[in-house]
PDB file of N, CA, C and O in Angstrom:
ATOM      1  N   MET A  92      -9.017 -28.710 -18.911  1.00 78.00           N
ATOM      2  CA  MET A  92      -9.520 -28.534 -17.634  1.00 78.00           C
ATOM      3  C   MET A  92      -8.828 -27.700 -16.776  1.00 78.00           C
ATOM      4  O   MET A  92      -9.312 -26.979 -16.195  1.00 78.00           O
ATOM      5  N   ARG A  93      -7.575 -28.163 -16.874  1.00 79.00           N
ATOM      6  CA  ARG A  93      -6.377 -27.581 -16.088  1.00 79.00           C
ATOM      7  C   ARG A  93      -6.474 -25.921 -16.139  1.00 79.00           C
ATOM      8  O   ARG A  93      -6.258 -24.975 -15.280  1.00 79.00           O
ATOM      9  N   ASN A  94      -6.753 -25.804 -17.592  1.00 83.00           N
ATOM     10  CA  ASN A  94      -6.429 -24.426 -17.702  1.00 83.00           C
ATOM     11  C   ASN A  94      -7.562 -23.403 -17.689  1.00 83.00           C
ATOM     12  O   ASN A  94      -7.302 -22.242 -17.366  1.00 83.00           O
ATOM     13  N   ALA A  95      -8.605 -23.797 -17.604  1.00 85.00           N
ATOM     14  CA  ALA A  95     -10.053 -23.221 -17.404  1.00 85.00           C
ATOM     15  C   ALA A  95      -9.820 -23.045 -15.620  1.00 85.00           C
ATOM     16  O   ALA A  95     -10.259 -21.911 -15.031  1.00 85.00           O
ATOM     17  N   PHE A  96      -9.198 -23.957 -14.817  1.00 85.00           N
ATOM     18  CA  PHE A  96      -9.092 -23.796 -13.604  1.00 85.00           C
ATOM     19  C   PHE A  96      -8.132 -22.673 -13.206  1.00 85.00           C
ATOM     20  O   PHE A  96      -8.676 -22.043 -12.169  1.00 85.00           O
ATOM     21  N   ASN A  97      -7.225 -22.626 -14.092  1.00 84.00           N
ATOM     22  CA  ASN A  97      -6.046 -21.859 -13.719  1.00 84.00           C
ATOM     23  C   ASN A  97      -6.702 -20.368 -13.791  1.00 84.00           C
ATOM     24  O   ASN A  97      -6.426 -19.129 -13.150  1.00 84.00           O
ATOM     25  N   ILE A  98      -7.726 -20.243 -15.010  1.00 87.00           N
ATOM     26  CA  ILE A  98      -8.155 -18.679 -15.431  1.00 87.00           C
ATOM     27  C   ILE A  98      -9.131 -18.537 -14.307  1.00 87.00           C
ATOM     28  O   ILE A  98      -8.922 -17.294 -14.097  1.00 87.00           O
ATOM     29  N   VAL A  99      -9.850 -19.310 -14.054  1.00 90.00           N
ATOM     30  CA  VAL A  99     -10.981 -18.990 -12.523  1.00 90.00           C
ATOM     31  C   VAL A  99     -10.461 -18.625 -11.325  1.00 90.00           C
ATOM     32  O   VAL A  99     -10.711 -17.591 -11.010  1.00 90.00           O
ATOM     33  N   MET A 100      -9.191 -19.555 -11.009  1.00 90.00           N
ATOM     34  CA  MET A 100      -8.644 -18.983 -10.081  1.00 90.00           C
ATOM     35  C   MET A 100      -8.049 -17.695  -9.991  1.00 90.00           C
ATOM     36  O   MET A 100      -7.674 -16.931  -9.305  1.00 90.00           O
ATOM     37  N   ARG A 101      -7.296 -17.314 -11.183  1.00 91.00           N
ATOM     38  CA  ARG A 101      -6.507 -15.657 -11.403  1.00 91.00           C
ATOM     39  C   ARG A 101      -7.731 -14.795 -10.994  1.00 91.00           C
ATOM     40  O   ARG A 101      -7.318 -13.893 -10.604  1.00 91.00           O
ATOM     41  N   ILE A 102      -8.869 -15.055 -11.677  1.00 93.00           N
ATOM     42  CA  ILE A 102      -9.860 -14.129 -11.868  1.00 93.00           C
ATOM     43  C   ILE A 102     -10.351 -14.036 -10.337  1.00 93.00           C
ATOM     44  O   ILE A 102     -10.657 -12.966  -9.829  1.00 93.00           O
ATOM     45  N   VAL A 103     -10.453 -15.175  -9.388  1.00 95.00           N
ATOM     46  CA  VAL A 103     -10.938 -15.114  -7.957  1.00 95.00           C
ATOM     47  C   VAL A 103     -10.075 -14.657  -7.417  1.00 95.00           C
ATOM     48  O   VAL A 103      -9.965 -13.545  -6.230  1.00 95.00           O
ATOM     49  N   SER A 104      -8.459 -14.738  -7.477  1.00 94.00           N
ATOM     50  CA  SER A 104      -7.484 -13.769  -6.837  1.00 94.00           C
ATOM     51  C   SER A 104      -7.422 -12.336  -7.058  1.00 94.00           C
ATOM     52  O   SER A 104      -7.155 -11.771  -6.111  1.00 94.00           O
ATOM     53  N   SER A 105      -7.583 -12.303  -8.382  1.00 95.00           N
ATOM     54  CA  SER A 105      -7.652 -11.156  -8.598  1.00 95.00           C
ATOM     55  C   SER A 105      -8.890  -9.984  -7.728  1.00 95.00           C
ATOM     56  O   SER A 105      -8.753  -9.016  -7.253  1.00 95.00           O
ATOM     57  N   LEU A 106      -9.996 -10.744  -7.770  1.00 97.00           N
ATOM     58  CA  LEU A 106     -11.072 -10.158  -7.369  1.00 97.00           C
ATOM     59  C   LEU A 106     -10.754  -9.690  -5.662  1.00 97.00           C
ATOM     60  O   LEU A 106     -11.074  -8.956  -5.059  1.00 97.00           O
ATOM     61  N   LEU A 107     -10.309 -11.382  -5.172  1.00 97.00           N
ATOM     62  CA  LEU A 107      -9.822 -10.890  -3.568  1.00 97.00           C
ATOM     63  C   LEU A 107      -8.916  -9.982  -3.249  1.00 97.00           C
ATOM     64  O   LEU A 107      -9.194  -9.203  -2.901  1.00 97.00           O
ATOM     65  N   GLY A 108      -8.009  -9.542  -4.147  1.00 97.00           N
ATOM     66  CA  GLY A 108      -6.859  -8.357  -4.253  1.00 97.00           C
ATOM     67  C   GLY A 108      -7.799  -6.977  -4.239  1.00 97.00           C
ATOM     68  O   GLY A 108      -7.510  -6.197  -3.485  1.00 97.00           O
ATOM     69  N   LEU A 109      -8.774  -7.014  -5.222  1.00 97.00           N
ATOM     70  CA  LEU A 109      -9.631  -5.605  -5.283  1.00 97.00           C
ATOM     71  C   LEU A 109     -10.466  -5.459  -3.761  1.00 97.00           C
ATOM     72  O   LEU A 109     -10.321  -4.315  -3.808  1.00 97.00           O
ATOM     73  N   LEU A 110     -11.148  -6.596  -3.342  1.00 98.00           N
ATOM     74  CA  LEU A 110     -11.735  -6.355  -2.435  1.00 98.00           C
ATOM     75  C   LEU A 110     -10.878  -5.789  -1.051  1.00 98.00           C
ATOM     76  O   LEU A 110     -11.063  -5.266  -0.325  1.00 98.00           O
ATOM     77  N   LEU A 111      -9.662  -6.276  -1.042  1.00 98.00           N
ATOM     78  CA  LEU A 111      -8.666  -5.998   0.041  1.00 98.00           C
ATOM     79  C   LEU A 111      -8.454  -4.506  -0.148  1.00 98.00           C
ATOM     80  O   LEU A 111      -8.219  -3.622   0.931  1.00 98.00           O
ATOM     81  N   ILE A 112      -8.270  -3.920  -1.697  1.00 98.00           N
ATOM     82  CA  ILE A 112      -7.908  -2.847  -2.078  1.00 98.00           C
ATOM     83  C   ILE A 112      -8.853  -1.590  -1.211  1.00 98.00           C
ATOM     84  O   ILE A 112      -8.596  -0.640  -0.637  1.00 98.00           O
ATOM     85  N   LEU A 113      -9.951  -2.367  -1.681  1.00 97.00           N
ATOM     86  CA  LEU A 113     -11.552  -1.189  -1.285  1.00 97.00           C
ATOM     87  C   LEU A 113     -11.619  -0.873   0.478  1.00 97.00           C
ATOM     88  O   LEU A 113     -11.510  -0.129   0.758  1.00 97.00           O
ATOM     89  N   MET A 114     -11.197  -2.058   0.983  1.00 96.00           N
ATOM     90  CA  MET A 114     -11.579  -2.373   2.154  1.00 96.00           C
ATOM     91  C   MET A 114     -10.410  -1.189   3.062  1.00 96.00           C
ATOM     92  O   MET A 114     -10.627  -0.891   3.770  1.00 96.00           O
ATOM     93  N   GLY A 115      -8.908  -1.395   2.571  1.00 97.00           N
ATOM     94  CA  GLY A 115      -8.005  -0.987   2.911  1.00 97.00           C
ATOM     95  C   GLY A 115      -8.345   0.541   2.759  1.00 97.00           C
ATOM     96  O   GLY A 115      -8.134   1.794   3.504  1.00 97.00           O
ATOM     97  N   GLY A 116      -8.920   0.689   2.043  1.00 95.00           N
ATOM     98  CA  GLY A 116      -9.093   2.180   1.509  1.00 95.00           C
ATOM     99  C   GLY A 116     -10.603   2.770   2.493  1.00 95.00           C
ATOM    100  O   GLY A 116     -10.399   4.155   2.737  1.00 95.00           O
ATOM    101  N   VAL A 117     -11.166   2.219   2.864  1.00 92.00           N
ATOM    102  CA  VAL A 117     -12.514   2.291   3.640  1.00 92.00           C
ATOM    103  C   VAL A 117     -11.819   2.604   5.267  1.00 92.00           C
ATOM    104  O   VAL A 117     -11.992   3.796   5.651  1.00 92.00           O
ATOM    105  N   TRP A 118     -10.683   1.755   5.641  1.00 93.00           N
ATOM    106  CA  TRP A 118     -10.133   1.883   6.755  1.00 93.00           C
ATOM    107  C   TRP A 118      -9.370   2.953   6.726  1.00 93.00           C
ATOM    108  O   TRP A 118      -8.982   3.666   8.139  1.00 93.00           O
ATOM    109  N   THR A 119      -8.564   3.384   5.843  1.00 94.00           N
ATOM    110  CA  THR A 119      -7.674   4.495   5.644  1.00 94.00           C
ATOM    111  C   THR A 119      -8.457   5.712   5.692  1.00 94.00           C
ATOM    112  O   THR A 119      -8.158   6.496   6.920  1.00 94.00           O
ATOM    113  N   LEU A 120      -9.779   5.813   5.205  1.00 90.00           N
ATOM    114  CA  LEU A 120     -10.501   6.785   5.264  1.00 90.00           C
ATOM    115  C   LEU A 120     -11.325   7.506   6.447  1.00 90.00           C
ATOM    116  O   LEU A 120     -11.024   8.121   6.881  1.00 90.00           O
ATOM    117  N   GLN A 121     -11.577   6.285   7.043  1.00 90.00           N
ATOM    118  CA  GLN A 121     -12.006   6.346   8.602  1.00 90.00           C
ATOM    119  C   GLN A 121     -11.124   6.936   9.704  1.00 90.00           C
ATOM    120  O   GLN A 121     -11.423   7.330  10.790  1.00 90.00           O
ATOM    121  N   GLY A 122      -9.617   6.327   9.225  1.00 91.00           N
ATOM    122  CA  GLY A 122      -8.679   6.545  10.125  1.00 91.00           C
ATOM    123  C   GLY A 122      -8.379   8.023  10.287  1.00 91.00           C
ATOM    124  O   GLY A 122      -7.709   8.688  11.104  1.00 91.00           O
ATOM    125  N   LEU A 123      -8.419   8.604   9.040  1.00 91.00           N
ATOM    126  CA  LEU A 123      -7.805   9.869   8.873  1.00 91.00           C
ATOM    127  C   LEU A 123      -9.380  11.159   9.083  1.00 91.00           C
ATOM    128  O   LEU A 123      -8.978  12.144   8.385  1.00 91.00           O
ATOM    129  N   ASN A 124     -10.520  10.679   9.506  1.00 87.00           N
ATOM    130  CA  ASN A 124     -11.573  11.254   9.508  1.00 87.00           C
ATOM    131  C   ASN A 124     -12.150  12.127   8.454  1.00 87.00           C
ATOM    132  O   ASN A 124     -12.708  13.179   8.498  1.00 87.00           O
ATOM    133  N   LEU A 125     -12.026  10.985   7.213  1.00 86.00           N
ATOM    134  CA  LEU A 125     -12.126  11.661   5.851  1.00 86.00           C
ATOM    135  C   LEU A 125     -13.640  10.817   5.793  1.00 86.00           C
ATOM    136  O   LEU A 125     -14.084  11.176   4.430  1.00 86.00           O
ATOM    137  N   ALA A 126     -14.227   9.961   6.233  1.00 78.00           N
ATOM    138  CA  ALA A 126     -15.234   9.298   6.001  1.00 78.00           C
ATOM    139  C   ALA A 126     -16.551   9.914   5.633  1.00 78.00           C
ATOM    140  O   ALA A 126     -16.596  11.000   6.376  1.00 78.00           O
ATOM    141  N   TRP A 127     -17.513   9.400   5.082  1.00 78.00           N
ATOM    142  CA  TRP A 127     -18.983  10.375   4.845  1.00 78.00           C
ATOM    143  C   TRP A 127     -19.940   9.200   5.072  1.00 78.00           C
ATOM    144  O   TRP A 127     -19.762   8.200   5.531  1.00 78.00           O
ATOM    145  N   GLY A 128     -21.066   9.956   5.694  1.00 72.00           N
ATOM    146  CA  GLY A 128     -22.289   9.010   5.823  1.00 72.00           C
ATOM    147  C   GLY A 128     -22.413   8.192   7.140  1.00 72.00           C
ATOM    148  O   GLY A 128     -21.778   8.787   7.767  1.00 72.00           O
ATOM    149  N   ARG A 129     -22.613   7.149   6.961  1.00 70.00           N
ATOM    150  CA  ARG A 129     -23.087   6.505   7.780  1.00 70.00           C
ATOM    151  C   ARG A 129     -21.533   5.579   8.835  1.00 70.00           C
ATOM    152  O   ARG A 129     -21.258   5.220   9.377  1.00 70.00           O
ATOM    153  N   MET A 130     -20.307   5.857   7.844  1.00 65.00           N
ATOM    154  CA  MET A 130     -19.018   5.448   7.952  1.00 65.00           C
ATOM    155  C   MET A 130     -18.742   6.322   9.120  1.00 65.00           C
ATOM    156  O   MET A 130     -17.656   5.788  10.018  1.00 65.00           O
ATOM    157  N   ARG A 131     -19.119   7.332   9.256  1.00 69.00           N
ATOM    158  CA  ARG A 131     -18.810   8.674  10.154  1.00 69.00           C
ATOM    159  C   ARG A 131     -18.856   8.083  11.680  1.00 69.00           C
ATOM    160  O   ARG A 131     -18.622   8.444  12.492  1.00 69.00           O
ATOM    161  N   GLN A 132     -19.601   6.778  11.674  1.00 75.00           N
ATOM    162  CA  GLN A 132     -20.384   6.519  13.245  1.00 75.00           C
ATOM    163  C   GLN A 132     -19.554   5.454  13.602  1.00 75.00           C
ATOM    164  O   GLN A 132     -20.151   4.739  14.398  1.00 75.00           O
ATOM    165  N   SER A 133     -18.330   5.259  12.883  1.00 77.00           N
ATOM    166  CA  SER A 133     -17.625   3.946  13.291  1.00 77.00           C
ATOM    167  C   SER A 133     -16.584   4.149  14.502  1.00 77.00           C
ATOM    168  O   SER A 133     -16.274   5.427  14.706  1.00 77.00           O
ATOM    169  N   PHE A 134     -16.295   3.323  15.321  1.00 82.00           N
ATOM    170  CA  PHE A 134     -15.300   3.073  16.433  1.00 82.00           C
ATOM    171  C   PHE A 134     -14.223   3.267  16.012  1.00 82.00           C
ATOM    172  O   PHE A 134     -13.106   3.795  16.391  1.00 82.00           O
ATOM    173  N   MET A 135     -13.709   3.543  14.563  1.00 81.00           N
ATOM    174  CA  MET A 135     -12.484   3.428  13.563  1.00 81.00           C
ATOM    175  C   MET A 135     -11.849   5.226  13.357  1.00 81.00           C
ATOM    176  O   MET A 135     -10.931   5.270  13.146  1.00 81.00           O
ATOM    177  N   GLU A 136     -13.175   5.972  13.363  1.00 84.00           N
ATOM    178  CA  GLU A 136     -13.394   7.406  13.148  1.00 84.00           C
ATOM    179  C   GLU A 136     -12.058   7.862  13.931  1.00 84.00           C
ATOM    180  O   GLU A 136     -12.218   7.900  15.093  1.00 84.00           O
ATOM    181  N   SER A 137     -11.376   8.865  13.145  1.00 82.00           N
ATOM    182  CA  SER A 137     -10.116   9.774  13.776  1.00 82.00           C
ATOM    183  C   SER A 137      -9.487   8.642  14.618  1.00 82.00           C
ATOM    184  O   SER A 137      -8.498   9.615  15.324  1.00 82.00           O
ATOM    185  N   ASP A 138      -9.134   7.512  14.394  1.00 86.00           N
ATOM    186  CA  ASP A 138      -7.815   6.765  15.012  1.00 86.00           C
ATOM    187  C   ASP A 138      -6.766   6.324  14.005  1.00 86.00           C
ATOM    188  O   ASP A 138      -6.928   5.516  12.943  1.00 86.00           O
ATOM    189  N   PRO A 139      -5.906   7.111  14.370  1.00 91.00           N
ATOM    190  CA  PRO A 139      -4.403   6.846  13.104  1.00 91.00           C
ATOM    191  C   PRO A 139      -4.212   5.584  12.993  1.00 91.00           C
ATOM    192  O   PRO A 139      -3.924   5.023  12.134  1.00 91.00           O
ATOM    193  N   HIS A 140      -4.495   4.664  14.134  1.00 94.00           N
ATOM    194  CA  HIS A 140      -3.996   3.180  13.877  1.00 94.00           C
ATOM    195  C   HIS A 140      -4.712   2.525  12.703  1.00 94.00           C
ATOM    196  O   HIS A 140      -4.094   1.747  12.058  1.00 94.00           O
ATOM    197  N   TRP A 141      -6.057   2.762  12.412  1.00 93.00           N
ATOM    198  CA  TRP A 141      -6.980   2.213  11.630  1.00 93.00           C
ATOM    199  C   TRP A 141      -6.519   2.576   9.690  1.00 93.00           C
ATOM    200  O   TRP A 141      -6.177   2.031   9.198  1.00 93.00           O
ATOM    201  N   ALA A 142      -6.057   3.934   9.958  1.00 94.00           N
ATOM    202  CA  ALA A 142      -5.401   4.450   9.098  1.00 94.00           C
ATOM    203  C   ALA A 142      -3.900   3.768   8.500  1.00 94.00           C
ATOM    204  O   ALA A 142      -3.723   3.352   7.056  1.00 94.00           O
ATOM    205  N   VAL A 143      -3.303   3.465   9.269  1.00 96.00           N
ATOM    206  CA  VAL A 143      -2.013   2.613   8.971  1.00 96.00           C
ATOM    207  C   VAL A 143      -2.106   1.165   8.446  1.00 96.00           C
ATOM    208  O   VAL A 143      -1.775   0.662   7.407  1.00 96.00           O
ATOM    209  N   TYR A 144      -3.379   0.669   9.375  1.00 97.00           N
ATOM    210  CA  TYR A 144      -3.870  -0.755   9.030  1.00 97.00           C
ATOM    211  C   TYR A 144      -4.447  -0.247   7.511  1.00 97.00           C
ATOM    212  O   TYR A 144      -4.468  -1.979   6.829  1.00 97.00           O
ATOM    213  N   GLY A 145      -5.234   0.179   7.315  1.00 96.00           N
ATOM    214  CA  GLY A 145      -5.698   0.614   5.632  1.00 96.00           C
ATOM    215  C   GLY A 145      -4.886   0.622   4.750  1.00 96.00           C
ATOM    216  O   GLY A 145      -5.025  -0.415   3.337  1.00 96.00           O
ATOM    217  N   VAL A 146      -3.650   1.270   5.091  1.00 97.00           N
ATOM    218  CA  VAL A 146      -2.715   1.407   3.919  1.00 97.00           C
ATOM    219  C   VAL A 146      -1.917  -0.090   3.588  1.00 97.00           C
ATOM    220  O   VAL A 146      -1.664  -0.447   2.420  1.00 97.00           O
ATOM    221  N   ILE A 147      -1.865  -0.677   4.546  1.00 98.00           N
ATOM    222  CA  ILE A 147      -1.038  -2.172   4.961  1.00 98.00           C
ATOM    223  C   ILE A 147      -1.832  -2.779   3.766  1.00 98.00           C
ATOM    224  O   ILE A 147      -1.212  -3.851   3.421  1.00 98.00           O
ATOM    225  N   LEU A 148      -3.299  -3.271   4.441  1.00 98.00           N
ATOM    226  CA  LEU A 148      -4.071  -3.797   3.517  1.00 98.00           C
ATOM    227  C   LEU A 148      -3.845  -3.515   2.083  1.00 98.00           C
ATOM    228  O   LEU A 148      -4.098  -4.264   1.571  1.00 98.00           O
ATOM    229  N   MET A 149      -4.318  -2.282   2.021  1.00 98.00           N
ATOM    230  CA  MET A 149      -3.844  -1.915   0.436  1.00 98.00           C
ATOM    231  C   MET A 149      -2.797  -2.397  -0.069  1.00 98.00           C
ATOM    232  O   MET A 149      -3.034  -2.868  -1.799  1.00 98.00           O
ATOM    233  N   VAL A 150      -1.755  -2.121   0.235  1.00 98.00           N
ATOM    234  CA  VAL A 150      -0.534  -2.600  -0.226  1.00 98.00           C
ATOM    235  C   VAL A 150      -0.547  -3.859  -0.382  1.00 98.00           C
ATOM    236  O   VAL A 150      -0.035  -4.967  -1.168  1.00 98.00           O
ATOM    237  N   VAL A 151      -1.013  -4.882   0.582  1.00 98.00           N
ATOM    238  CA  VAL A 151      -1.625  -6.393   0.283  1.00 98.00           C
ATOM    239  C   VAL A 151      -2.150  -6.756  -0.832  1.00 98.00           C
ATOM    240  O   VAL A 151      -2.150  -7.492  -1.371  1.00 98.00           O
ATOM    241  N   GLY A 152      -3.366  -5.963  -0.897  1.00 97.00           N
ATOM    242  CA  GLY A 152      -4.212  -6.227  -1.993  1.00 97.00           C
ATOM    243  C   GLY A 152      -3.792  -5.940  -3.339  1.00 97.00           C
ATOM    244  O   GLY A 152      -3.425  -6.323  -4.387  1.00 97.00           O
ATOM    245  N   ILE A 153      -2.425  -4.707  -3.578  1.00 97.00           N
ATOM    246  CA  ILE A 153      -2.122  -4.551  -4.822  1.00 97.00           C
ATOM    247  C   ILE A 153      -1.023  -5.611  -5.189  1.00 97.00           C
ATOM    248  O   ILE A 153      -0.804  -6.321  -5.811  1.00 97.00           O
ATOM    249  N   CYS A 154      -0.429  -6.425  -4.182  1.00 96.00           N
ATOM    250  CA  CYS A 154       0.578  -7.439  -4.328  1.00 96.00           C
ATOM    251  C   CYS A 154      -0.516  -8.591  -4.870  1.00 96.00           C
ATOM    252  O   CYS A 154       0.246  -9.252  -5.616  1.00 96.00           O
ATOM    253  N   GLN A 155      -1.188  -8.643  -4.203  1.00 96.00           N
ATOM    254  CA  GLN A 155      -2.347  -9.951  -4.564  1.00 96.00           C
ATOM    255  C   GLN A 155      -2.410  -9.817  -5.930  1.00 96.00           C
ATOM    256  O   GLN A 155      -2.570 -10.784  -7.093  1.00 96.00           O
ATOM    257  N   VAL A 156      -3.209  -8.537  -6.544  1.00 95.00           N
ATOM    258  CA  VAL A 156      -3.614  -8.400  -7.881  1.00 95.00           C
ATOM    259  C   VAL A 156      -1.856  -8.397  -8.785  1.00 95.00           C
ATOM    260  O   VAL A 156      -2.460  -9.351 -10.160  1.00 95.00           O
ATOM    261  N   VAL A 157      -1.449  -7.819  -8.377  1.00 95.00           N
ATOM    262  CA  VAL A 157      -0.260  -7.897  -9.328  1.00 95.00           C
ATOM    263  C   VAL A 157       0.599  -9.426  -9.505  1.00 95.00           C
ATOM    264  O   VAL A 157       0.559  -9.928 -10.783  1.00 95.00           O
ATOM    265  N   TRP A 158       0.369 -10.080  -8.564  1.00 93.00           N
ATOM    266  CA  TRP A 158       0.837 -11.772  -8.290  1.00 93.00           C
ATOM    267  C   TRP A 158       0.093 -12.575  -9.183  1.00 93.00           C
ATOM    268  O   TRP A 158       0.682 -13.700  -9.983  1.00 93.00           O
ATOM    269  N   SER A 159      -1.271 -12.217  -9.199  1.00 91.00           N
ATOM    270  CA  SER A 159      -2.350 -13.290  -9.923  1.00 91.00           C
ATOM    271  C   SER A 159      -2.370 -13.147 -11.213  1.00 91.00           C
ATOM    272  O   SER A 159      -2.905 -13.809 -11.707  1.00 91.00           O
ATOM    273  N   ASN A 160      -1.947 -11.727 -11.504  1.00 88.00           N
ATOM    274  CA  ASN A 160      -1.818 -11.459 -13.223  1.00 88.00           C
ATOM    275  C   ASN A 160      -0.730 -11.408 -13.417  1.00 88.00           C
ATOM    276  O   ASN A 160      -0.240 -11.332 -14.849  1.00 88.00           O
ATOM    277  N   THR A 161       0.211 -12.049 -13.099  1.00 88.00           N
ATOM    278  CA  THR A 161       1.679 -11.961 -13.527  1.00 88.00           C
ATOM    279  C   THR A 161       2.405 -13.398 -13.469  1.00 88.00           C
ATOM    280  O   THR A 161       3.334 -13.515 -13.890  1.00 88.00           O
ATOM    281  N   ARG A 162       1.901 -14.216 -12.580  1.00 75.00           N
ATOM    282  CA  ARG A 162       2.197 -15.397 -12.786  1.00 75.00           C
ATOM    283  C   ARG A 162       1.837 -16.263 -13.793  1.00 75.00           C
ATOM    284  O   ARG A 162       1.084 -16.078 -14.606  1.00 75.00           O
ATOM    285  N   GLN A 163       2.951 -17.109 -14.198  1.00 72.00           N
ATOM    286  CA  GLN A 163       3.149 -17.855 -15.092  1.00 72.00           C
ATOM    287  C   GLN A 163       1.891 -19.329 -15.027  1.00 72.00           C
ATOM    288  O   GLN A 163       1.801 -19.882 -13.984  1.00 72.00           O
ATOM    289  N   ILE A 164       1.311 -19.612 -15.906  1.00 66.00           N
ATOM    290  CA  ILE A 164       0.532 -20.790 -16.112  1.00 66.00           C
ATOM    291  C   ILE A 164       1.082 -21.737 -16.875  1.00 66.00           C
ATOM    292  O   ILE A 164       1.732 -21.571 -17.589  1.00 66.00           O
ATOM    293  N   ARG A 165       1.458 -22.838 -15.885  1.00 65.00           N
ATOM    294  CA  ARG A 165       1.955 -24.477 -16.452  1.00 65.00           C
ATOM    295  C   ARG A 165       0.955 -25.045 -17.040  1.00 65.00           C
ATOM    296  O   ARG A 165      -0.309 -25.252 -16.869  1.00 65.00           O
ATOM    297  N   ALA A 166       1.471 -25.537 -18.134  1.00 58.00           N
ATOM    298  CA  ALA A 166       0.448 -26.579 -19.119  1.00 58.00           C
ATOM    299  C   ALA A 166       0.495 -27.937 -18.563  1.00 58.00           C
ATOM    300  O   ALA A 166       1.461 -28.321 -17.541  1.00 58.00           O
TER     301      ALA A 166
END
């Protein structure tokens, strides 16, 4: 049962990291004024602070994915 829990938590942690990467990408695009469609109507548009926040969030997401897939499973 413990191994199943570890596998499920690894998947959930990886999905959370991927969500952070995608969200950071959207923030970066909006901050750099490269967004399209309805995202162009955002308060984040052309604000370089959001580009920096997006890059930071993407780095955190990448670290989350790497950590969740490289950690050791204890028996």
